[in-house]
DNA sequence: GCATGTGAATGGATTCACAGCT
DNA sequence: AGCTGTGAATCCATTCACATGC
């Protein structure tokens, strides 16, 4: 599809998700002063198979030492680089409702490589206000300007479902090519733009399905 | 592991997730008055393969009519029943911070089979307050009482990571056997309890990885 | 000896392709 | 004809098992 195929195009989302998990673990291990870690030790922590971990870590080069394991600090730096977290990426949140505000103040979204620039909303009553942690609400109409002047690379859709497609298009038109969507609808995609969707309700329904299937009084009690 | 194996134990999360998506689509189709729908039409809406949809829908019985398709209303009722959404399940949220409050007021969590009873928090300053939509904050110490007296079946963990394991154990001890966890840590599981974890940061890191890999100026522009 | 890195084997999920019903 | 339901085939991810190197 694209002409300059970077030799290794095929790293699945499952793999990158695990890399993120390993990274978090390595950060913890480094903080407690551990120098090396083996694939077996990592595997135990996450109920994973050690071969899986070795395969994941070997995709981008050989970073372990046979007979010893992986150097925590080195591997951590390597993963940070691989995931593109070694420089800050600016983020904008579309929708300053409950969810948008919560995400703006969410710890994990404002550290380790990400910086939330602003929330954009179409309700004038919210303009000029800020989230609790001080992230400003700007008019939706100025989305494009904000994105360009602040070099925003990632957009988060936290608007009601009916507004989601429109919001997506506005983000893409402003030059965004990576979008995280919380609206439970199927977005009409545009080429060259990466979309990740998080459907909160599906998780609850999955639990409901589980409960229905133990609905005979068991549940371990 | 369990002695009374309900003949069909093996329905993957991937499948139930799709069933949830189909259900949402059917609700929409019913609202616009469409009577029947084919697997091809559904497939187009979600970029899925029509055989996949037919397989998913055939797991619990034959609900289509050859040559015609599926009856929207019938199939919808059938999915609601299959997912256990035909009766209300009560939910409690542990953690009345930004995320907990946002989830308490999140539309999708308070309709179609779910009812959020309360938020539980250990900060006395929050006791007796409510979320914007009126869901009360109760003391964390009364978690167990609330769960039992209100017949709560699902717990949501929206506390900071260091408190997540403790919160999980408290929920399980109070009789909860389905938990939705938003803390980015590996929970030590207890048997007979279903856990679904949502890691918000991993999604951002996945976008970062994508951006890093187009970092040669492309991105469709 | 011990732990990585990796080809081969396995296991699951998706897709194909067609038989069977309306 | 049109569309479902499903065995067979394919694709992808995980796991096994061992050769390789410290």
Short mmCIF file of C-alpha atoms (C1' of nucleotides) in Angstrom, two decimals:
data_model
loop_
_atom_site.label_atom_id
_atom_site.label_comp_id
_atom_site.label_asym_id
_atom_site.label_seq_id
_atom_site.Cartn_x
_atom_site.Cartn_y
_atom_site.Cartn_z
CA UNK A 1 0.00 0.00 0.00
CA UNK A 2 2.78 2.43 0.88
CA UNK A 3 5.81 2.40 -1.42
CA UNK A 4 8.60 2.79 1.13
CA UNK A 5 7.87 -0.22 3.26
CA UNK A 6 10.03 0.05 6.39
CA UNK A 7 11.40 -3.51 6.42
CA UNK A 8 9.44 -4.43 9.55
CA UNK A 9 5.91 -3.18 9.02
CA UNK A 10 4.16 -5.97 10.83
CA UNK A 11 4.19 -5.38 14.56
CA UNK A 12 0.76 -6.12 15.92
CA UNK A 13 -1.09 -4.01 18.44
CA UNK A 14 -0.93 -6.95 20.79
CA UNK A 15 2.83 -6.76 20.72
CA UNK A 16 3.09 -3.01 21.23
CA UNK A 17 0.61 -3.25 24.06
CA UNK A 18 2.86 -5.74 25.78
CA UNK A 19 5.91 -3.55 25.16
CA UNK A 20 4.11 -0.78 27.06
CA UNK A 21 3.48 -3.15 29.93
CA UNK A 22 7.10 -4.27 30.01
CA UNK A 23 8.21 -0.66 30.02
CA UNK A 24 6.09 0.13 33.04
CA UNK A 25 7.52 -2.86 34.82
CA UNK A 26 11.11 -1.91 33.98
CA UNK A 27 10.52 1.59 35.30
CA UNK A 28 9.40 0.03 38.54
CA UNK A 29 12.34 -2.37 38.70
CA UNK A 30 14.76 0.47 38.07
CA UNK A 31 13.15 2.48 40.85
CA UNK A 32 13.81 -0.30 43.33
CA UNK A 33 17.39 -0.67 42.13
CA UNK A 34 17.21 -3.98 40.29
CA UNK A 35 19.95 -4.23 37.67
CA UNK A 36 18.98 -7.16 35.49
CA UNK A 37 15.84 -9.10 34.77
CA UNK A 38 15.18 -12.38 32.97
CA UNK A 39 12.36 -13.20 30.62
CA UNK A 40 11.19 -15.74 33.17
CA UNK A 41 10.89 -13.15 35.89
CA UNK A 42 8.90 -10.85 33.62
CA UNK A 43 6.74 -13.76 32.53
CA UNK A 44 5.80 -14.59 36.10
CA UNK A 45 4.75 -11.03 36.82
CA UNK A 46 2.20 -10.96 34.02
CA UNK A 47 1.17 -14.59 33.60
CA UNK A 48 2.85 -14.66 30.22
CA UNK A 49 5.02 -17.19 28.48
CA UNK A 50 8.73 -16.36 28.65
CA UNK A 51 9.24 -17.19 24.98
CA UNK A 52 6.64 -14.59 24.11
CA UNK A 53 8.54 -11.96 26.03
CA UNK A 54 11.83 -12.90 24.41
CA UNK A 55 10.23 -12.73 20.97
CA UNK A 56 8.69 -9.35 21.72
CA UNK A 57 11.99 -7.95 22.97
CA UNK A 58 14.02 -9.41 20.13
CA UNK A 59 11.98 -7.74 17.39
CA UNK A 60 14.10 -4.61 17.37
CA UNK A 61 17.48 -6.18 18.00
CA UNK A 62 19.25 -8.38 20.49
CA UNK A 63 19.20 -6.63 23.83
CA UNK A 64 19.69 -9.49 26.23
CA UNK A 65 22.81 -11.29 27.39
CA UNK A 66 22.70 -15.07 27.24
CA UNK A 67 23.16 -16.66 30.60
CA UNK A 68 22.36 -13.36 32.35
CA UNK A 69 19.16 -11.70 31.18
CA UNK A 70 18.37 -8.11 30.28
CA UNK A 71 19.93 -5.00 31.75
CA UNK A 72 17.02 -3.09 33.25
CA UNK A 73 18.21 0.43 32.47
CA UNK A 74 19.35 -0.38 28.94
CA UNK A 75 16.21 -2.26 28.04
CA UNK A 76 14.05 0.49 29.48
CA UNK A 77 15.79 3.14 27.38
CA UNK A 78 15.43 0.92 24.38
CA UNK A 79 11.70 0.47 24.87
CA UNK A 80 11.19 4.20 25.45
CA UNK A 81 12.91 4.81 22.15
CA UNK A 82 11.03 2.06 20.33
CA UNK A 83 7.67 3.38 21.49
CA UNK A 84 8.60 6.92 20.51
CA UNK A 85 8.35 8.16 24.09
CA UNK A 86 11.74 9.84 24.11
CA UNK A 87 10.27 13.12 23.06
CA UNK A 88 7.12 14.90 24.20
CA UNK A 89 3.99 14.68 22.08
CA UNK A 90 1.32 17.30 22.51
CA UNK A 91 -2.29 16.25 22.91
CA UNK A 92 -5.63 18.02 22.61
CA UNK A 93 -8.91 16.77 24.02
CA UNK A 94 -12.11 17.53 22.12
CA UNK A 95 -15.01 17.74 24.56
CA UNK A 96 -14.78 19.33 28.00
CA UNK A 97 -17.53 17.29 29.61
CA UNK A 98 -17.07 14.89 32.49
CA UNK A 99 -14.94 12.47 30.56
CA UNK A 100 -12.79 15.09 28.84
CA UNK A 101 -12.11 16.84 32.12
CA UNK A 102 -11.27 13.57 33.84
CA UNK A 103 -8.86 12.61 31.08
CA UNK A 104 -7.23 16.05 31.17
CA UNK A 105 -6.39 15.54 34.83
CA UNK A 106 -5.55 11.86 34.51
CA UNK A 107 -2.01 11.30 35.70
CA UNK A 108 -0.93 8.91 33.01
CA UNK A 109 -1.83 11.38 30.27
CA UNK A 110 0.40 14.20 31.42
CA UNK A 111 3.74 12.53 31.99
CA UNK A 112 6.26 10.28 30.34
CA UNK A 113 6.08 11.71 26.85
CA UNK A 114 2.66 13.31 26.68
CA UNK A 115 1.50 16.84 27.33
CA UNK A 116 -2.12 17.90 27.16
CA UNK A 117 -2.32 21.36 25.67
CA UNK A 118 -6.02 22.15 25.94
CA UNK A 119 -9.60 20.96 25.94
CA UNK A 120 -11.78 22.17 23.06
CA UNK A 121 -15.51 22.64 23.54
CA UNK A 122 -18.31 24.34 21.69
CA UNK A 123 -20.09 25.59 24.81
CA UNK A 124 -19.15 29.28 25.29
CA UNK A 125 -19.92 28.99 29.00
CA UNK A 126 -16.79 26.87 29.34
CA UNK A 127 -14.36 29.05 27.39
CA UNK A 128 -11.51 30.34 29.50
CA UNK A 129 -12.18 27.94 32.33
CA UNK A 130 -9.69 25.24 33.19
CA UNK A 131 -9.66 21.71 34.49
CA UNK A 132 -8.72 21.24 38.13
CA UNK A 133 -5.10 20.78 37.20
CA UNK A 134 -5.21 23.95 35.09
CA UNK A 135 -5.65 22.78 31.51
CA UNK A 136 -7.54 25.50 29.62
CA UNK A 137 -10.77 25.13 27.65
CA UNK A 138 -10.60 26.75 24.23
CA UNK A 139 -13.42 27.25 21.72
CA UNK A 140 -13.98 24.36 19.37
CA UNK A 141 -13.80 26.88 16.56
CA UNK A 142 -10.16 27.53 17.38
CA UNK A 143 -9.26 23.83 17.32
CA UNK A 144 -7.31 24.13 14.13
CA UNK A 145 -5.36 27.17 15.27
CA UNK A 146 -4.47 25.60 18.58
CA UNK A 147 -3.32 22.40 16.92
CA UNK A 148 -1.08 24.23 14.50
CA UNK A 149 0.39 26.82 16.83
CA UNK A 150 1.05 24.29 19.60
CA UNK A 151 2.22 21.48 17.33
CA UNK A 152 -0.38 19.06 18.61
CA UNK A 153 0.07 15.53 17.29
CA UNK A 154 -2.63 13.53 19.06
CA UNK A 155 -6.35 14.23 19.36
CA UNK A 156 -8.71 12.66 21.88
CA UNK A 157 -12.42 12.48 21.10
CA UNK A 158 -14.46 12.85 24.29
CA UNK A 159 -17.59 14.37 22.79
CA UNK A 160 -21.07 12.77 22.66
CA UNK A 161 -21.45 10.14 19.95
CA UNK A 162 -23.47 12.28 17.52
CA UNK A 163 -20.62 14.82 17.39
CA UNK A 164 -17.81 12.30 17.10
CA UNK A 165 -17.54 12.00 13.32
CA UNK A 166 -17.57 15.75 12.90
CA UNK A 167 -14.93 16.11 15.58
CA UNK A 168 -12.76 13.44 13.98
CA UNK A 169 -12.92 15.21 10.64
CA UNK A 170 -12.07 18.54 12.22
CA UNK A 171 -9.04 17.03 13.96
CA UNK A 172 -7.80 15.40 10.78
CA UNK A 173 -8.37 18.56 8.73
CA UNK A 174 -6.22 20.42 11.22
CA UNK A 175 -3.35 18.03 10.57
CA UNK A 176 -3.75 15.44 13.32
CA UNK A 177 -2.86 11.89 12.32
CA UNK A 178 -3.35 9.97 15.55
CA UNK A 179 -6.71 9.91 17.31
CA UNK A 180 -7.97 8.24 20.46
CA UNK A 181 -11.75 7.92 20.37
CA UNK A 182 -14.06 7.36 23.33
CA UNK A 183 -17.35 7.70 21.46
CA UNK A 184 -19.07 4.33 20.95
CA UNK A 185 -19.64 4.67 17.23
CA UNK A 186 -17.98 3.48 14.07
CA UNK A 187 -15.90 6.36 12.74
CA UNK A 188 -15.60 6.76 8.97
CA UNK A 189 -11.82 6.57 8.59
CA UNK A 190 -9.51 8.71 6.55
CA UNK A 191 -6.31 7.37 5.06
CA UNK A 192 -3.02 7.88 6.84
CA UNK A 193 -4.72 8.54 10.17
CA UNK A 194 -4.35 6.11 13.05
CA UNK A 195 -7.46 5.64 15.16
CA UNK A 196 -7.69 3.79 18.44
CA UNK A 197 -11.12 3.43 19.96
CA UNK A 198 -11.94 2.71 23.58
CA UNK A 199 -15.47 1.53 24.19
CA UNK A 200 -16.10 1.70 27.91
CA UNK A 201 -19.55 0.21 27.77
CA UNK A 202 -18.43 -2.96 26.02
CA UNK A 203 -16.37 -3.85 29.06
CA UNK A 204 -19.40 -3.65 31.32
CA UNK A 205 -21.42 -5.77 28.92
CA UNK A 206 -18.67 -8.34 28.90
CA UNK A 207 -18.92 -8.54 32.68
CA UNK A 208 -22.69 -8.87 32.39
CA UNK A 209 -22.21 -11.80 30.03
CA UNK A 210 -19.89 -13.44 32.51
CA UNK A 211 -22.36 -12.94 35.36
CA UNK A 212 -25.21 -14.33 33.32
CA UNK A 213 -23.20 -17.48 32.71
CA UNK A 214 -22.56 -18.14 36.38
CA UNK A 215 -26.17 -17.36 37.21
CA UNK A 216 -26.72 -20.61 39.01
CA UNK A 217 -25.51 -19.49 42.39
CA UNK A 218 -21.85 -20.42 42.21
CA UNK A 219 -19.28 -17.60 41.98
CA UNK A 220 -16.90 -19.29 44.41
CA UNK A 221 -19.13 -18.94 47.47
CA UNK B 1 -11.46 -26.37 36.80
CA UNK B 2 -15.19 -26.11 37.51
CA UNK B 3 -17.10 -29.36 37.71
CA UNK B 4 -20.37 -28.35 36.07
CA UNK B 5 -19.10 -27.24 32.70
CA UNK B 6 -21.93 -25.40 30.91
CA UNK B 7 -21.75 -27.20 27.55
CA UNK B 8 -20.49 -24.11 25.71
CA UNK B 9 -17.73 -22.65 27.81
CA UNK B 10 -15.62 -21.36 25.00
CA UNK B 11 -16.90 -18.02 23.78
CA UNK B 12 -13.99 -15.66 23.45
CA UNK B 13 -13.94 -12.07 24.60
CA UNK B 14 -13.44 -11.09 21.00
CA UNK B 15 -16.77 -12.66 20.15
CA UNK B 16 -18.73 -11.13 23.02
CA UNK B 17 -17.22 -7.74 22.23
CA UNK B 18 -18.57 -8.04 18.71
CA UNK B 19 -21.97 -9.13 20.01
CA UNK B 20 -22.10 -5.87 21.98
CA UNK B 21 -21.32 -3.93 18.85
CA UNK B 22 -23.99 -5.74 16.86
CA UNK B 23 -26.49 -5.05 19.61
CA UNK B 24 -25.81 -1.33 19.47
CA UNK B 25 -26.23 -1.39 15.73
CA UNK B 26 -29.51 -3.30 15.96
CA UNK B 27 -30.85 -0.82 18.47
CA UNK B 28 -30.08 1.91 15.98
CA UNK B 29 -31.65 0.03 13.06
CA UNK B 30 -34.78 -0.60 15.09
CA UNK B 31 -34.99 3.08 15.97
CA UNK B 32 -35.04 4.02 12.30
CA UNK B 33 -37.66 1.40 11.55
CA UNK B 34 -35.60 -1.14 9.64
CA UNK B 35 -37.16 -4.60 9.86
CA UNK B 36 -34.47 -6.97 8.62
CA UNK B 37 -30.74 -6.88 8.17
CA UNK B 38 -28.29 -9.18 6.39
CA UNK B 39 -24.87 -10.26 7.56
CA UNK B 40 -23.43 -8.40 4.59
CA UNK B 41 -25.02 -5.14 5.63
CA UNK B 42 -23.68 -5.51 9.15
CA UNK B 43 -20.27 -6.45 7.79
CA UNK B 44 -20.07 -3.28 5.75
CA UNK B 45 -20.89 -1.10 8.72
CA UNK B 46 -17.97 -2.39 10.75
CA UNK B 47 -15.42 -3.50 8.15
CA UNK B 48 -15.93 -7.09 9.16
CA UNK B 49 -16.25 -10.29 7.22
CA UNK B 50 -19.84 -11.42 6.79
CA UNK B 51 -18.96 -15.02 7.62
CA UNK B 52 -17.60 -13.86 10.93
CA UNK B 53 -20.88 -12.18 11.75
CA UNK B 54 -22.89 -15.24 10.78
CA UNK B 55 -20.67 -17.44 12.92
CA UNK B 56 -20.99 -15.08 15.87
CA UNK B 57 -24.75 -14.95 15.57
CA UNK B 58 -25.14 -18.70 15.07
CA UNK B 59 -23.37 -19.63 18.31
CA UNK B 60 -26.55 -19.52 20.37
CA UNK B 61 -28.97 -20.91 17.81
CA UNK B 62 -30.20 -20.23 14.31
CA UNK B 63 -31.75 -16.81 14.29
CA UNK B 64 -31.63 -15.89 10.64
CA UNK B 65 -33.85 -16.75 7.73
CA UNK B 66 -32.11 -18.02 4.62
CA UNK B 67 -32.72 -15.86 1.63
CA UNK B 68 -33.90 -13.00 3.86
CA UNK B 69 -31.54 -12.16 6.68
CA UNK B 70 -32.15 -11.46 10.36
CA UNK B 71 -35.21 -9.88 11.90
CA UNK B 72 -33.92 -6.78 13.64
CA UNK B 73 -36.23 -6.82 16.65
CA UNK B 74 -35.94 -10.55 17.25
CA UNK B 75 -32.18 -10.60 16.94
CA UNK B 76 -31.88 -7.60 19.20
CA UNK B 77 -33.94 -9.26 21.93
CA UNK B 78 -31.91 -12.37 21.52
CA UNK B 79 -28.60 -10.52 21.95
CA UNK B 80 -29.89 -8.63 24.99
CA UNK B 81 -30.78 -11.95 26.53
CA UNK B 82 -27.50 -13.59 25.55
CA UNK B 83 -25.45 -10.77 27.07
CA UNK B 84 -27.51 -10.85 30.25
CA UNK B 85 -28.77 -7.31 29.74
CA UNK B 86 -32.42 -8.17 30.23
CA UNK B 87 -32.26 -7.39 33.91
CA UNK B 88 -30.58 -4.53 35.74
CA UNK B 89 -27.20 -5.07 37.39
CA UNK B 90 -26.12 -2.74 40.14
CA UNK B 91 -22.66 -1.22 40.05
CA UNK B 92 -20.44 0.48 42.60
CA UNK B 93 -17.45 2.66 41.77
CA UNK B 94 -14.48 2.64 44.14
CA UNK B 95 -12.72 5.99 43.97
CA UNK B 96 -14.51 9.33 43.71
CA UNK B 97 -11.70 11.20 41.99
CA UNK B 98 -11.87 12.66 38.53
CA UNK B 99 -12.16 9.34 36.77
CA UNK B 100 -14.67 7.84 39.19
CA UNK B 101 -16.88 10.91 38.99
CA UNK B 102 -16.70 10.94 35.22
CA UNK B 103 -17.64 7.28 35.01
CA UNK B 104 -20.51 7.79 37.45
CA UNK B 105 -22.02 10.37 35.12
CA UNK B 106 -21.11 8.56 31.92
CA UNK B 107 -24.28 7.90 29.95
CA UNK B 108 -23.47 4.39 28.86
CA UNK B 109 -22.99 3.24 32.45
CA UNK B 110 -26.43 4.18 33.69
CA UNK B 111 -28.76 2.72 31.12
CA UNK B 112 -29.54 -0.46 29.30
CA UNK B 113 -29.06 -2.88 32.13
CA UNK B 114 -26.71 -1.07 34.49
CA UNK B 115 -27.38 1.12 37.50
CA UNK B 116 -24.63 2.84 39.46
CA UNK B 117 -25.53 2.76 43.15
CA UNK B 118 -22.73 4.79 44.68
CA UNK B 119 -19.13 5.93 44.65
CA UNK B 120 -16.98 4.79 47.57
CA UNK B 121 -14.08 6.90 48.75
CA UNK B 122 -11.85 7.06 51.81
CA UNK B 123 -11.69 10.86 51.92
CA UNK B 124 -14.19 12.06 54.58
CA UNK B 125 -14.41 15.44 52.86
CA UNK B 126 -16.32 13.73 50.05
CA UNK B 127 -18.81 11.75 52.12
CA UNK B 128 -22.40 12.77 51.51
CA UNK B 129 -21.57 14.68 48.35
CA UNK B 130 -22.84 13.49 45.00
CA UNK B 131 -21.70 13.44 41.40
CA UNK B 132 -23.30 15.98 39.09
CA UNK B 133 -25.98 13.52 38.15
CA UNK B 134 -26.67 12.80 41.81
CA UNK B 135 -24.82 9.57 42.57
CA UNK B 136 -23.82 9.65 46.27
CA UNK B 137 -20.34 9.21 47.71
CA UNK B 138 -20.24 6.77 50.60
CA UNK B 139 -17.34 5.97 52.95
CA UNK B 140 -15.00 3.29 51.71
CA UNK B 141 -15.47 1.62 55.08
CA UNK B 142 -19.11 1.00 54.26
CA UNK B 143 -18.31 -0.61 50.91
CA UNK B 144 -19.26 -4.05 52.10
CA UNK B 145 -22.55 -2.91 53.62
CA UNK B 146 -23.53 -0.98 50.53
CA UNK B 147 -22.72 -3.91 48.28
CA UNK B 148 -24.79 -6.32 50.32
CA UNK B 149 -27.79 -4.12 51.06
CA UNK B 150 -28.04 -2.85 47.48
CA UNK B 151 -27.26 -6.18 45.78
CA UNK B 152 -24.33 -4.78 43.86
CA UNK B 153 -22.88 -7.23 41.35
CA UNK B 154 -20.17 -5.24 39.59
CA UNK B 155 -17.34 -3.17 41.04
CA UNK B 156 -15.31 -0.55 39.20
CA UNK B 157 -11.80 0.29 40.41
CA UNK B 158 -11.06 3.97 39.81
CA UNK B 159 -8.58 4.51 42.62
CA UNK B 160 -4.85 5.35 42.26
CA UNK B 161 -2.66 2.35 41.39
CA UNK B 162 -1.18 1.83 44.86
CA UNK B 163 -4.67 1.34 46.29
CA UNK B 164 -5.96 -0.91 43.53
CA UNK B 165 -5.06 -4.33 44.94
CA UNK B 166 -6.51 -3.46 48.31
CA UNK B 167 -9.67 -2.18 46.66
CA UNK B 168 -9.98 -5.31 44.56
CA UNK B 169 -9.68 -7.51 47.63
CA UNK B 170 -12.25 -5.45 49.49
CA UNK B 171 -14.72 -5.74 46.61
CA UNK B 172 -14.23 -9.48 46.35
CA UNK B 173 -14.52 -9.95 50.11
CA UNK B 174 -17.85 -8.16 49.98
CA UNK B 175 -19.15 -10.68 47.46
CA UNK B 176 -18.46 -9.00 44.13
CA UNK B 177 -17.48 -11.37 41.35
CA UNK B 178 -17.12 -9.04 38.36
CA UNK B 179 -14.66 -6.16 38.40
CA UNK B 180 -13.71 -3.49 35.90
CA UNK B 181 -10.27 -2.09 36.69
CA UNK B 182 -8.83 1.22 35.48
CA UNK B 183 -5.61 1.12 37.50
CA UNK B 184 -2.57 0.32 35.36
CA UNK B 185 -1.21 -2.48 37.48
CA UNK B 186 -1.29 -6.24 37.48
CA UNK B 187 -3.94 -7.32 39.96
CA UNK B 188 -3.36 -10.52 41.93
CA UNK B 189 -6.45 -12.48 40.94
CA UNK B 190 -8.80 -14.50 43.06
CA UNK B 191 -10.60 -17.55 41.73
CA UNK B 192 -14.15 -17.24 40.48
CA UNK B 193 -13.87 -13.50 39.97
CA UNK B 194 -13.93 -12.00 36.50
CA UNK B 195 -11.62 -9.04 35.96
CA UNK B 196 -11.53 -6.75 32.96
CA UNK B 197 -8.81 -4.14 32.88
CA UNK B 198 -8.78 -0.96 30.85
CA UNK B 199 -5.38 0.67 30.53
CA UNK B 200 -5.90 4.15 29.17
CA UNK B 201 -2.23 5.01 28.85
CA UNK B 202 -1.41 2.01 26.69
CA UNK B 203 -3.65 3.45 24.00
CA UNK B 204 -1.73 6.71 23.96
CA UNK B 205 1.56 4.84 23.79
CA UNK B 206 0.27 2.84 20.88
CA UNK B 207 -0.46 6.09 19.06
CA UNK B 208 3.02 7.32 19.92
CA UNK B 209 4.49 4.18 18.40
CA UNK B 210 2.50 4.79 15.25
CA UNK B 211 3.65 8.40 15.03
CA UNK B 212 7.24 7.41 15.55
CA UNK B 213 6.98 5.03 12.62
CA UNK B 214 5.72 7.65 10.21
CA UNK B 215 8.31 10.09 11.46
CA UNK B 216 9.70 10.74 8.01
CA UNK B 217 7.22 13.41 7.05
CA UNK B 218 4.52 11.31 5.42
CA UNK B 219 1.16 11.00 7.22
CA UNK B 220 -0.82 11.61 4.07
CA UNK B 221 0.19 15.24 3.67
"C1'" DG C 1 25.17 -23.93 33.92
"C1'" DC C 2 21.98 -20.53 32.60
"C1'" DA C 3 19.16 -17.52 29.75
"C1'" DT C 4 18.61 -15.62 25.17
"C1'" DG C 5 17.03 -15.92 20.36
"C1'" DT C 6 14.52 -18.54 17.04
"C1'" DG C 7 12.74 -22.32 13.75
"C1'" DA C 8 9.08 -25.64 14.20
"C1'" DA C 9 4.75 -26.99 16.16
"C1'" DT C 10 0.58 -25.86 18.08
"C1'" DG C 11 -3.63 -23.53 18.92
"C1'" DG C 12 -7.22 -20.00 17.83
"C1'" DA C 13 -9.54 -16.95 15.18
"C1'" DT C 14 -10.79 -15.38 10.63
"C1'" DT C 15 -11.96 -16.19 5.94
"C1'" DC C 16 -13.35 -19.03 2.08
"C1'" DA C 17 -16.57 -21.48 -0.37
"C1'" DC C 18 -20.47 -24.06 -0.77
"C1'" DA C 19 -24.47 -26.92 0.72
"C1'" DG C 20 -29.09 -26.06 2.12
"C1'" DC C 21 -33.22 -23.42 2.93
"C1'" DT C 22 -36.80 -19.74 1.47
"C1'" DA D 1 -32.17 -15.74 -7.09
"C1'" DG D 2 -30.57 -14.46 -2.23
"C1'" DC D 3 -28.76 -15.29 2.31
"C1'" DT D 4 -27.82 -18.26 6.18
"C1'" DG D 5 -25.05 -21.81 8.52
"C1'" DT D 6 -20.86 -24.38 8.53
"C1'" DG D 7 -16.86 -27.63 7.33
"C1'" DA D 8 -12.34 -26.76 5.24
"C1'" DA D 9 -8.60 -23.78 4.53
"C1'" DT D 10 -5.92 -19.96 5.86
"C1'" DC D 11 -3.84 -16.74 8.66
"C1'" DC D 12 -1.85 -15.04 12.88
"C1'" DA D 13 -0.31 -15.48 17.63
"C1'" DT D 14 1.47 -18.21 21.14
"C1'" DT D 15 4.18 -21.96 22.85
"C1'" DC D 16 7.67 -25.50 22.55
"C1'" DA D 17 12.22 -26.95 22.35
"C1'" DC D 18 16.76 -26.45 21.26
"C1'" DA D 19 20.97 -24.42 19.25
"C1'" DT D 20 23.81 -20.56 20.50
"C1'" DG D 21 26.59 -17.79 23.36
"C1'" DC D 22 27.93 -15.81 27.97
#
